[in-house]
PDB file of C-alpha atoms in Angstrom:
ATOM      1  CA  UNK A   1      15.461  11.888  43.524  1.00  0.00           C
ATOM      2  CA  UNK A   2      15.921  11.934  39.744  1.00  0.00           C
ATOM      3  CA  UNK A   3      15.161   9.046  37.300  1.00  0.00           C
ATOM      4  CA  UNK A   4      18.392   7.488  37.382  1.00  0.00           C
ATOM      5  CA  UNK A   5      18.409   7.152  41.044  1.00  0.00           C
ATOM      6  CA  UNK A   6      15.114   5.795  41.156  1.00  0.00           C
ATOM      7  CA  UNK A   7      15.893   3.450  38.181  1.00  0.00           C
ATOM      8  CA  UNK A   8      19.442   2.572  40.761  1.00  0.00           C
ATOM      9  CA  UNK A   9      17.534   1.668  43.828  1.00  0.00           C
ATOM     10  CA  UNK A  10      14.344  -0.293  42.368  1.00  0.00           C
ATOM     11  CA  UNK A  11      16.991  -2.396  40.732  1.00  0.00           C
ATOM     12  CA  UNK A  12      19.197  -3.040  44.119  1.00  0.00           C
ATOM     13  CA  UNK A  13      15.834  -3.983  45.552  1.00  0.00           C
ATOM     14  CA  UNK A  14      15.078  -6.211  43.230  1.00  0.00           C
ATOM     15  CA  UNK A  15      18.716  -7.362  43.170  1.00  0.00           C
ATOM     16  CA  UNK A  16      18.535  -8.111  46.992  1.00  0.00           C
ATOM     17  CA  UNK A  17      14.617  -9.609  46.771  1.00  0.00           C
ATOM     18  CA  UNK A  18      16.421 -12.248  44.361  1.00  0.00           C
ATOM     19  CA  UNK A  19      18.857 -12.942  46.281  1.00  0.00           C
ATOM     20  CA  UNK A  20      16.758 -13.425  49.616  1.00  0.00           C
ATOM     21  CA  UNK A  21      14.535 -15.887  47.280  1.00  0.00           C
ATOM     22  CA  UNK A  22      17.705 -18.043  46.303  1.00  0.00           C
ATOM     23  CA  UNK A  23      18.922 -18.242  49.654  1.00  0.00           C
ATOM     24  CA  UNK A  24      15.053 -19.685  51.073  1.00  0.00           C
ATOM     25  CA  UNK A  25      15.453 -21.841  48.049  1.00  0.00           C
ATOM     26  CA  UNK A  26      19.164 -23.445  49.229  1.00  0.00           C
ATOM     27  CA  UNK A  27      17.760 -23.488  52.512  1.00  0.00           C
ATOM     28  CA  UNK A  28      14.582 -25.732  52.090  1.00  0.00           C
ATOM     29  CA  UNK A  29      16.805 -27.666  49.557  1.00  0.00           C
ATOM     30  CA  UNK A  30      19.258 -28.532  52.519  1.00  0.00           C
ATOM     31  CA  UNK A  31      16.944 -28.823  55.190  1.00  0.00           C
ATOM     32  CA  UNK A  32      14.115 -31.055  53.718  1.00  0.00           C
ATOM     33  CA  UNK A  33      13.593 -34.240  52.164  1.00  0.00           C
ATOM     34  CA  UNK A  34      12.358 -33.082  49.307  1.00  0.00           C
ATOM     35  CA  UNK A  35      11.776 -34.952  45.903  1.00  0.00           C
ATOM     36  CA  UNK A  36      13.766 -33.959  43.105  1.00  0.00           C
ATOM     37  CA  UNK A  37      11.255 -33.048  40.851  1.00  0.00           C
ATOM     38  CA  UNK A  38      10.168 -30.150  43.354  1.00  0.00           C
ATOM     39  CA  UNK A  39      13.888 -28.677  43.460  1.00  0.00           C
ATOM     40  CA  UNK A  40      13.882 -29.193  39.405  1.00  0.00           C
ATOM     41  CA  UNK A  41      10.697 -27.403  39.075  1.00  0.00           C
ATOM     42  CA  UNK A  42      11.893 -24.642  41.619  1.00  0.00           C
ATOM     43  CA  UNK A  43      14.983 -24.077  39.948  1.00  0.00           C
ATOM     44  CA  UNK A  44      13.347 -23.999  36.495  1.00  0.00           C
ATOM     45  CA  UNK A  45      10.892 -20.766  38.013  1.00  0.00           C
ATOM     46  CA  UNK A  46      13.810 -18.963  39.388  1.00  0.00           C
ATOM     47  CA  UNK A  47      16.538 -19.748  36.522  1.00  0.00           C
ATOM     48  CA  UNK A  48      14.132 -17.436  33.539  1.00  0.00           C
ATOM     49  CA  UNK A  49      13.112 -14.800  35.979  1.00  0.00           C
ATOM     50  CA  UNK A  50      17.036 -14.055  37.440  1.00  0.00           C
ATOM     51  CA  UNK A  51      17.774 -13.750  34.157  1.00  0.00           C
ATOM     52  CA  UNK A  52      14.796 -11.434  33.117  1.00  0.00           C
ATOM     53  CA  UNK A  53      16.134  -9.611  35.745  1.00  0.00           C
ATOM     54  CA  UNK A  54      19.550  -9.125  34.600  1.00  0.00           C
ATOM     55  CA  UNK A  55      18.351  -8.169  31.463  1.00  0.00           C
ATOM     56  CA  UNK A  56      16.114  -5.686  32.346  1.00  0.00           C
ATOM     57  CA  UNK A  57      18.824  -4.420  34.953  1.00  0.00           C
ATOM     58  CA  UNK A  58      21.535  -4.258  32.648  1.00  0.00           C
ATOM     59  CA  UNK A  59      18.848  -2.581  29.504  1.00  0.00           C
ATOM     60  CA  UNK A  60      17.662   0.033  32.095  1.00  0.00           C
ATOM     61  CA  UNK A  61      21.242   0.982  33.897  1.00  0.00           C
ATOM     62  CA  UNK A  62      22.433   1.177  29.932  1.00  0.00           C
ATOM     63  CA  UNK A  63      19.542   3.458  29.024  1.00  0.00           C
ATOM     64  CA  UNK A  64      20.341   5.564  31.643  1.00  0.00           C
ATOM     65  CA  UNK A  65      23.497   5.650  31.115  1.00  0.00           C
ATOM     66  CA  UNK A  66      23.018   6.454  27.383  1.00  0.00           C
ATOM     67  CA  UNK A  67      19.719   8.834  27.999  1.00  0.00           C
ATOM     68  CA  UNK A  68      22.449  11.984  28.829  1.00  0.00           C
ATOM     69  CA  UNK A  69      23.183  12.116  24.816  1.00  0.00           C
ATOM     70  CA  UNK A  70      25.824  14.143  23.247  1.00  0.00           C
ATOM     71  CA  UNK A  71      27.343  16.683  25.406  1.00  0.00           C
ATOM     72  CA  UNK A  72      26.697  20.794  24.301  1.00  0.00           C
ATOM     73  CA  UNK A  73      29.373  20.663  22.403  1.00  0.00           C
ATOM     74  CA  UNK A  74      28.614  18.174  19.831  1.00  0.00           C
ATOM     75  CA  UNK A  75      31.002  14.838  20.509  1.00  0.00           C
ATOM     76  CA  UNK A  76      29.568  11.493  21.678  1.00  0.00           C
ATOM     77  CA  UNK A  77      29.205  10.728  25.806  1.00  0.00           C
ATOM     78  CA  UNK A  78      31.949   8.536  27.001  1.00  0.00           C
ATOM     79  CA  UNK A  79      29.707   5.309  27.090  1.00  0.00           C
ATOM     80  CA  UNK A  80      28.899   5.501  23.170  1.00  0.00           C
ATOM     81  CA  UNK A  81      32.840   5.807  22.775  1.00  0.00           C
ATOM     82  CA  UNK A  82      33.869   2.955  24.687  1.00  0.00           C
ATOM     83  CA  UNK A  83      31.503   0.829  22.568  1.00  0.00           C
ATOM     84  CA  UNK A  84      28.300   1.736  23.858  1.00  0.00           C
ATOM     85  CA  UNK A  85      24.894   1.890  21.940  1.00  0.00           C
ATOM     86  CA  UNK A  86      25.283   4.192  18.948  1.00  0.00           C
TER      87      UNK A  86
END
């Protein structure tokens, strides 16, 4: 397995351990009594760190996708010509 496809499937586990936490969250949300300070402070944890995570998805899938460089003969990859990182 190269770098890329490590990079790939640590982020889809991460992708799918976020989405298992939101899911527990909606659950106890609907099932419990529970004050609304607790669901603000909840949703105030998980809010910065999904979007950490998208962040550091999206920098890492770009890097990789940018990390292949010029091809041998000398023009820019297709992602720096659609408007990617120059």
């Amino acid at each position: 397995m190269n770098t890329a496809e490590i990079i790939d499937k640590l982020c889809s586990i991460t992708e799918e351990q976020s989405r298992i936490i939101r899911e527990q969250f909606l659950f106890i949300r609907n099932c419990l009594a529970v004050d609304q300070s607790v669901l603000e402070h909840f949703e105030g944890m998980i809010k910065p760190v999904e979007d950490a995570l998208d962040l550091a998805e999206y920098s890492l899938r770009r890097d990789r996708n940018s990390s292949d460089g010029p091809d041998p003969s000398g023009r820019e990859t297709a992602n720096n010509e659609s408007g990617g990182n120059s």
